[in-house]
Tab-separated table of C-alpha atoms in Angstrom:
chain	number	residue	atom	x	y	z
A	1	MET	CA	-53.960	105.507	-224.926
A	2	VAL	CA	-57.608	106.607	-226.071
A	3	THR	CA	-60.196	106.333	-223.618
A	4	THR	CA	-63.926	106.348	-224.258
A	5	LEU	CA	-66.907	107.331	-222.057
A	6	ALA	CA	-69.520	104.645	-223.266
A	7	ILE	CA	-73.295	105.511	-222.438
A	8	ASP	CA	-75.986	103.166	-222.924
A	9	CYS	CA	-79.218	104.672	-222.582
A	10	GLY	CA	-82.224	102.353	-222.347
A	11	GLY	CA	-86.182	102.795	-221.645
A	12	GLY	CA	-85.750	102.371	-217.736
A	13	GLY	CA	-82.141	103.090	-217.038
A	14	ILE	CA	-78.885	104.930	-218.280
A	15	LYS	CA	-75.551	102.980	-217.872
A	16	ALA	CA	-72.079	104.449	-218.421
A	17	SER	CA	-68.553	103.788	-217.852
A	18	VAL	CA	-65.047	104.717	-219.168
A	19	LEU	CA	-63.206	102.163	-221.517
A	20	ASP	CA	-59.626	101.927	-222.619
A	21	ALA	CA	-58.510	101.170	-225.947
A	22	ALA	CA	-59.040	97.205	-225.486
A	23	GLY	CA	-62.624	98.021	-224.135
A	24	THR	CA	-61.711	97.208	-220.584
A	25	MET	CA	-63.644	99.209	-217.949
A	26	ARG	CA	-61.207	101.808	-216.230
A	27	ALA	CA	-64.173	102.464	-213.790
A	28	ARG	CA	-67.285	100.711	-212.243
A	29	ALA	CA	-70.135	101.123	-214.379
A	30	LEU	CA	-72.707	103.520	-212.912
A	31	ARG	CA	-76.563	103.518	-213.479
A	32	VAL	CA	-79.304	105.968	-213.164
A	33	PRO	CA	-82.999	105.769	-213.666
A	34	THR	CA	-84.280	107.146	-217.032
A	35	PRO	CA	-85.977	110.299	-216.125
A	36	TYR	CA	-89.640	111.159	-217.424
A	37	PRO	CA	-90.447	113.350	-219.243
A	38	LEU	CA	-87.366	113.512	-221.011
A	39	PRO	CA	-86.942	116.406	-223.412
A	40	PRO	CA	-83.576	116.617	-225.091
A	41	ALA	CA	-82.317	119.294	-222.695
A	42	LEU	CA	-82.880	116.937	-219.557
A	43	PHE	CA	-81.272	114.000	-221.688
A	44	VAL	CA	-78.257	115.876	-222.154
A	45	LYS	CA	-78.057	117.214	-218.360
A	46	THR	CA	-78.709	113.466	-217.373
A	47	LEU	CA	-75.602	112.303	-219.591
A	48	ARG	CA	-73.319	114.995	-218.328
A	49	ASP	CA	-74.109	114.664	-214.825
A	50	LEU	CA	-73.480	110.895	-215.155
A	51	GLY	CA	-70.285	111.527	-217.106
A	52	SER	CA	-69.033	113.981	-214.287
A	53	ARG	CA	-69.106	110.927	-211.842
A	54	LEU	CA	-66.668	109.235	-213.953
A	55	PRO	CA	-62.980	109.560	-215.201
A	56	THR	CA	-62.439	112.146	-217.860
A	57	ALA	CA	-62.289	110.573	-221.605
A	58	ASP	CA	-60.968	111.316	-225.091
A	59	ARG	CA	-64.318	110.579	-226.764
A	60	LEU	CA	-68.034	109.884	-226.170
A	61	THR	CA	-70.132	106.806	-227.411
A	62	VAL	CA	-73.931	106.950	-226.724
A	63	GLY	CA	-76.380	104.185	-227.470
A	64	MET	CA	-80.131	105.260	-227.555
A	65	PRO	CA	-83.238	103.719	-228.616
A	66	GLY	CA	-84.693	104.417	-231.773
A	67	MET	CA	-83.981	105.499	-235.612
A	68	ILE	CA	-80.689	107.189	-235.332
A	69	ARG	CA	-79.036	108.420	-238.773
A	70	HIS	CA	-75.756	110.175	-238.750
A	71	GLY	CA	-76.181	111.213	-235.112
A	72	VAL	CA	-79.550	112.649	-235.426
A	73	VAL	CA	-82.772	111.515	-233.990
A	74	VAL	CA	-85.320	110.372	-236.832
A	75	ALA	CA	-87.498	108.859	-234.108
A	76	THR	CA	-87.296	107.615	-230.548
A	77	PRO	CA	-90.085	105.575	-228.997
A	78	HIS	CA	-89.544	106.040	-225.225
A	79	TYR	CA	-88.242	109.387	-224.789
A	80	VAL	CA	-91.408	111.098	-226.211
A	81	THR	CA	-93.669	109.653	-223.679
A	82	ARG	CA	-94.987	111.499	-220.520
A	83	SER	CA	-93.909	108.932	-217.973
A	84	GLY	CA	-91.897	106.231	-219.661
A	85	PRO	CA	-92.286	103.110	-221.899
A	86	ARG	CA	-95.931	102.337	-222.564
A	87	SER	CA	-97.627	105.879	-221.391
A	88	ARG	CA	-98.908	108.270	-223.396
A	89	VAL	CA	-97.070	110.093	-225.904
A	90	ASP	CA	-96.353	113.845	-225.535
A	91	PRO	CA	-96.557	115.726	-229.128
A	92	GLY	CA	-94.351	118.391	-227.793
A	93	LEU	CA	-91.677	115.758	-227.013
A	94	VAL	CA	-92.114	114.137	-230.602
A	95	ALA	CA	-91.542	117.644	-232.147
A	96	GLU	CA	-88.386	118.222	-229.981
A	97	TRP	CA	-86.970	114.963	-230.608
A	98	SER	CA	-87.506	114.738	-234.291
A	99	GLY	CA	-84.429	115.863	-236.260
A	100	TYR	CA	-82.472	116.402	-232.973
A	101	ASP	CA	-78.823	116.473	-233.715
A	102	ALA	CA	-77.768	114.489	-230.735
A	103	ARG	CA	-74.101	113.942	-231.765
A	104	SER	CA	-73.157	117.564	-232.451
A	105	VAL	CA	-75.057	118.659	-229.123
A	106	LEU	CA	-73.332	116.166	-227.095
A	107	ALA	CA	-69.848	116.470	-228.668
A	108	ASP	CA	-70.262	120.222	-227.683
A	109	ALA	CA	-71.516	119.568	-224.343
A	110	PHE	CA	-68.699	117.160	-223.326
A	111	GLY	CA	-66.076	118.814	-225.310
A	112	VAL	CA	-64.861	115.674	-227.178
A	113	PRO	CA	-65.666	113.727	-230.451
A	114	ALA	CA	-69.103	111.896	-230.103
A	115	LEU	CA	-70.536	109.153	-231.799
A	116	VAL	CA	-74.341	108.607	-231.547
A	117	LEU	CA	-76.013	105.319	-232.686
A	118	ASN	CA	-78.862	103.165	-231.912
A	119	ASP	CA	-78.174	100.951	-228.481
A	120	ALA	CA	-78.626	97.702	-230.192
A	121	GLU	CA	-76.021	98.684	-232.679
A	122	VAL	CA	-73.600	99.693	-230.119
A	123	HIS	CA	-74.186	96.556	-228.166
A	124	GLY	CA	-73.768	94.385	-231.394
A	125	ALA	CA	-70.434	96.254	-231.986
A	126	GLY	CA	-69.232	94.752	-228.785
A	127	VAL	CA	-70.019	90.992	-229.574
A	128	VAL	CA	-69.960	90.442	-233.685
A	129	ALA	CA	-67.138	88.342	-234.540
A	130	GLY	CA	-66.831	90.468	-237.945
A	131	THR	CA	-67.276	87.493	-240.403
A	132	GLY	CA	-70.481	86.370	-242.386
A	133	CYS	CA	-74.110	88.003	-241.628
A	134	GLU	CA	-74.622	88.546	-237.972
A	135	LEU	CA	-77.794	89.432	-236.688
A	136	VAL	CA	-78.099	91.138	-233.135
A	137	LEU	CA	-81.444	91.203	-230.924
A	138	THR	CA	-81.616	92.948	-227.543
A	139	LEU	CA	-84.376	92.075	-225.089
A	140	GLY	CA	-85.072	94.642	-222.485
A	141	THR	CA	-88.075	97.307	-222.291
A	142	GLY	CA	-88.810	96.390	-225.889
A	143	LEU	CA	-86.821	94.778	-229.066
A	144	GLY	CA	-83.984	96.157	-230.666
A	145	SER	CA	-81.770	95.141	-233.276
A	146	ALA	CA	-78.683	95.605	-235.490
A	147	LEU	CA	-77.314	93.612	-238.736
A	148	PHE	CA	-73.814	93.267	-239.458
A	149	ASP	CA	-72.413	91.829	-242.967
A	150	GLY	CA	-68.475	91.138	-242.722
A	151	GLY	CA	-68.441	93.500	-239.561
A	152	VAL	CA	-70.035	96.197	-241.504
A	153	LEU	CA	-73.069	97.790	-239.736
A	154	ALA	CA	-75.840	97.893	-242.306
A	155	PRO	CA	-78.497	100.499	-242.350
A	156	HIS	CA	-80.506	100.510	-239.228
A	157	LEU	CA	-84.167	99.084	-239.352
A	158	GLU	CA	-86.750	99.464	-236.828
A	159	LEU	CA	-87.818	95.732	-236.856
A	160	SER	CA	-89.298	96.342	-233.140
A	161	HIS	CA	-92.359	98.401	-234.683
A	162	ALA	CA	-93.010	95.517	-237.448
A	163	PRO	CA	-96.376	93.795	-236.458
A	164	VAL	CA	-95.802	90.158	-235.646
A	165	ARG	CA	-99.211	89.100	-234.976
A	166	TRP	CA	-103.072	90.496	-234.206
A	167	GLY	CA	-101.614	94.140	-234.913
A	168	THR	CA	-99.037	93.516	-232.089
A	169	THR	CA	-95.514	94.789	-232.574
A	170	TYR	CA	-92.325	92.853	-231.627
A	171	ASP	CA	-91.750	95.437	-229.310
A	172	THR	CA	-94.702	94.541	-227.388
A	173	TYR	CA	-94.757	90.916	-227.944
A	174	VAL	CA	-91.475	90.258	-226.367
A	175	GLY	CA	-91.227	93.350	-224.140
A	176	GLU	CA	-91.042	93.491	-220.769
A	177	VAL	CA	-94.323	94.203	-219.875
A	178	GLU	CA	-95.542	90.856	-221.572
A	179	ARG	CA	-92.328	89.150	-219.794
A	180	ARG	CA	-93.994	89.894	-216.495
A	181	ARG	CA	-97.401	89.135	-217.688
A	182	LEU	CA	-96.560	85.851	-218.980
A	183	GLY	CA	-93.689	84.671	-216.683
A	184	ASP	CA	-90.195	83.685	-218.011
A	185	ALA	CA	-91.186	80.434	-219.122
A	186	PHE	CA	-94.096	81.219	-221.648
A	187	TRP	CA	-92.098	84.551	-222.667
A	188	SER	CA	-88.988	82.226	-223.358
A	189	ARG	CA	-91.058	80.510	-225.887
A	190	ARG	CA	-92.261	83.671	-227.433
A	191	VAL	CA	-88.611	84.578	-228.091
A	192	ARG	CA	-88.004	81.197	-229.427
A	193	GLN	CA	-91.157	81.678	-231.994
A	194	VAL	CA	-89.641	85.170	-233.038
A	195	VAL	CA	-86.199	83.795	-233.761
A	196	GLU	CA	-87.850	80.865	-235.800
A	197	GLY	CA	-89.940	83.404	-237.699
A	198	LEU	CA	-86.976	85.950	-238.372
A	199	ARG	CA	-84.554	82.935	-239.321
A	200	PRO	CA	-85.850	82.702	-243.295
A	201	VAL	CA	-85.738	86.349	-243.450
A	202	PHE	CA	-82.283	86.948	-242.336
A	203	ARG	CA	-80.486	83.746	-243.044
A	204	TRP	CA	-77.746	84.691	-240.482
A	205	ASP	CA	-74.531	82.971	-239.862
A	206	ARG	CA	-74.866	83.743	-236.142
A	207	LEU	CA	-77.525	85.340	-234.072
A	208	TYR	CA	-76.824	87.486	-230.697
A	209	LEU	CA	-79.387	87.801	-228.126
A	210	GLY	CA	-78.472	90.586	-225.735
A	211	GLY	CA	-80.119	93.057	-223.339
A	212	GLY	CA	-81.086	92.708	-220.109
A	213	ASN	CA	-83.710	90.038	-220.226
A	214	SER	CA	-81.711	87.706	-222.567
A	215	ARG	CA	-80.392	86.080	-219.303
A	216	LEU	CA	-83.970	85.048	-218.311
A	217	ILE	CA	-84.351	83.084	-221.560
A	218	ARG	CA	-84.873	79.231	-220.415
A	219	PRO	CA	-82.162	76.826	-221.240
A	220	GLU	CA	-84.511	74.356	-222.831
A	221	GLN	CA	-85.781	77.028	-225.192
A	222	LEU	CA	-82.411	78.492	-226.236
A	223	THR	CA	-81.319	74.785	-227.033
A	224	ARG	CA	-84.207	74.485	-229.365
A	225	MET	CA	-83.083	77.854	-231.125
A	226	GLY	CA	-80.053	75.834	-232.536
A	227	ASP	CA	-76.193	76.460	-232.065
A	228	ASP	CA	-76.224	79.424	-234.417
A	229	VAL	CA	-78.000	81.344	-231.786
A	230	VAL	CA	-76.196	82.683	-228.626
A	231	VAL	CA	-76.758	84.557	-225.372
A	232	VAL	CA	-74.384	87.521	-224.826
A	233	PRO	CA	-73.638	89.706	-221.805
A	234	ASN	CA	-75.713	92.896	-221.306
A	235	THR	CA	-72.162	94.764	-220.523
A	236	ALA	CA	-71.521	94.725	-224.494
A	237	GLY	CA	-73.962	97.722	-224.664
A	238	ILE	CA	-71.120	99.627	-222.759
A	239	VAL	CA	-68.231	97.824	-224.062
A	240	GLY	CA	-69.233	98.149	-227.729
A	241	GLY	CA	-68.657	101.745	-227.116
A	242	VAL	CA	-64.933	101.345	-228.075
A	243	ARG	CA	-65.636	98.921	-231.243
A	244	ALA	CA	-68.382	101.226	-232.294
A	245	TRP	CA	-65.939	103.493	-233.627
A	246	ASP	CA	-64.424	101.191	-235.803
A	247	LEU	CA	-67.662	100.845	-237.365
A	248	ALA	CA	-67.382	104.446	-238.247
A	249	LEU	CA	-64.419	103.988	-240.232
A	250	ALA	CA	-66.149	101.150	-242.166
A	251	ARG	CA	-69.413	103.274	-242.777
A	252	SER	CA	-70.528	106.654	-242.242
A	253	VAL	CA	-72.725	106.566	-239.102
């Protein structure tokens, strides 16, 4: 039986567990705060230290924020900052992360085959039904997104960096800082407005809202979004670590 070490890397925390072939956790999920500043070498060490506290696995899946193409980091929003999300960007870290072959480095560090994707893509792999057009939006430090067509992962778009109003990006508009400032009721209304604005763009068959903050959406706002919008557990970011390998068979990632 093939086992998978799945690591979900966020702006505020990094979570990991080992899964069996069915996606069932074989060990309790562990979490550590994301350290800052976070050069690639410390990122790898943090993941190795976390993995060493879990049972050994046959392969590795890592989901991390940003634009990841074929396991190589094109850009990552949080890990280039000096002290975490919304803090000052360090040009030296931008240079270190740009073009960083995370998949190759992590495969060597762990000694097993590795798969590195955007964290919303791994999250989506854990929840999509595999039929029709399915959009996944993750609500946490910022906004993550992944699009699937018939279960096949589409090329990643950094929707979070697009302006939504007054020069404000989606990442900021519905991110954690604004949720805390507004309170859950007003923030939930913003999430609904975002969903309504994106509906004519994607024409999805199903929209999944995940991430740590999705559970904070007020029921009345979720009801107004419609039956084609559902909230899914944040554990999908880890559980998707198994199904993500099936995506690799459908499309080169």
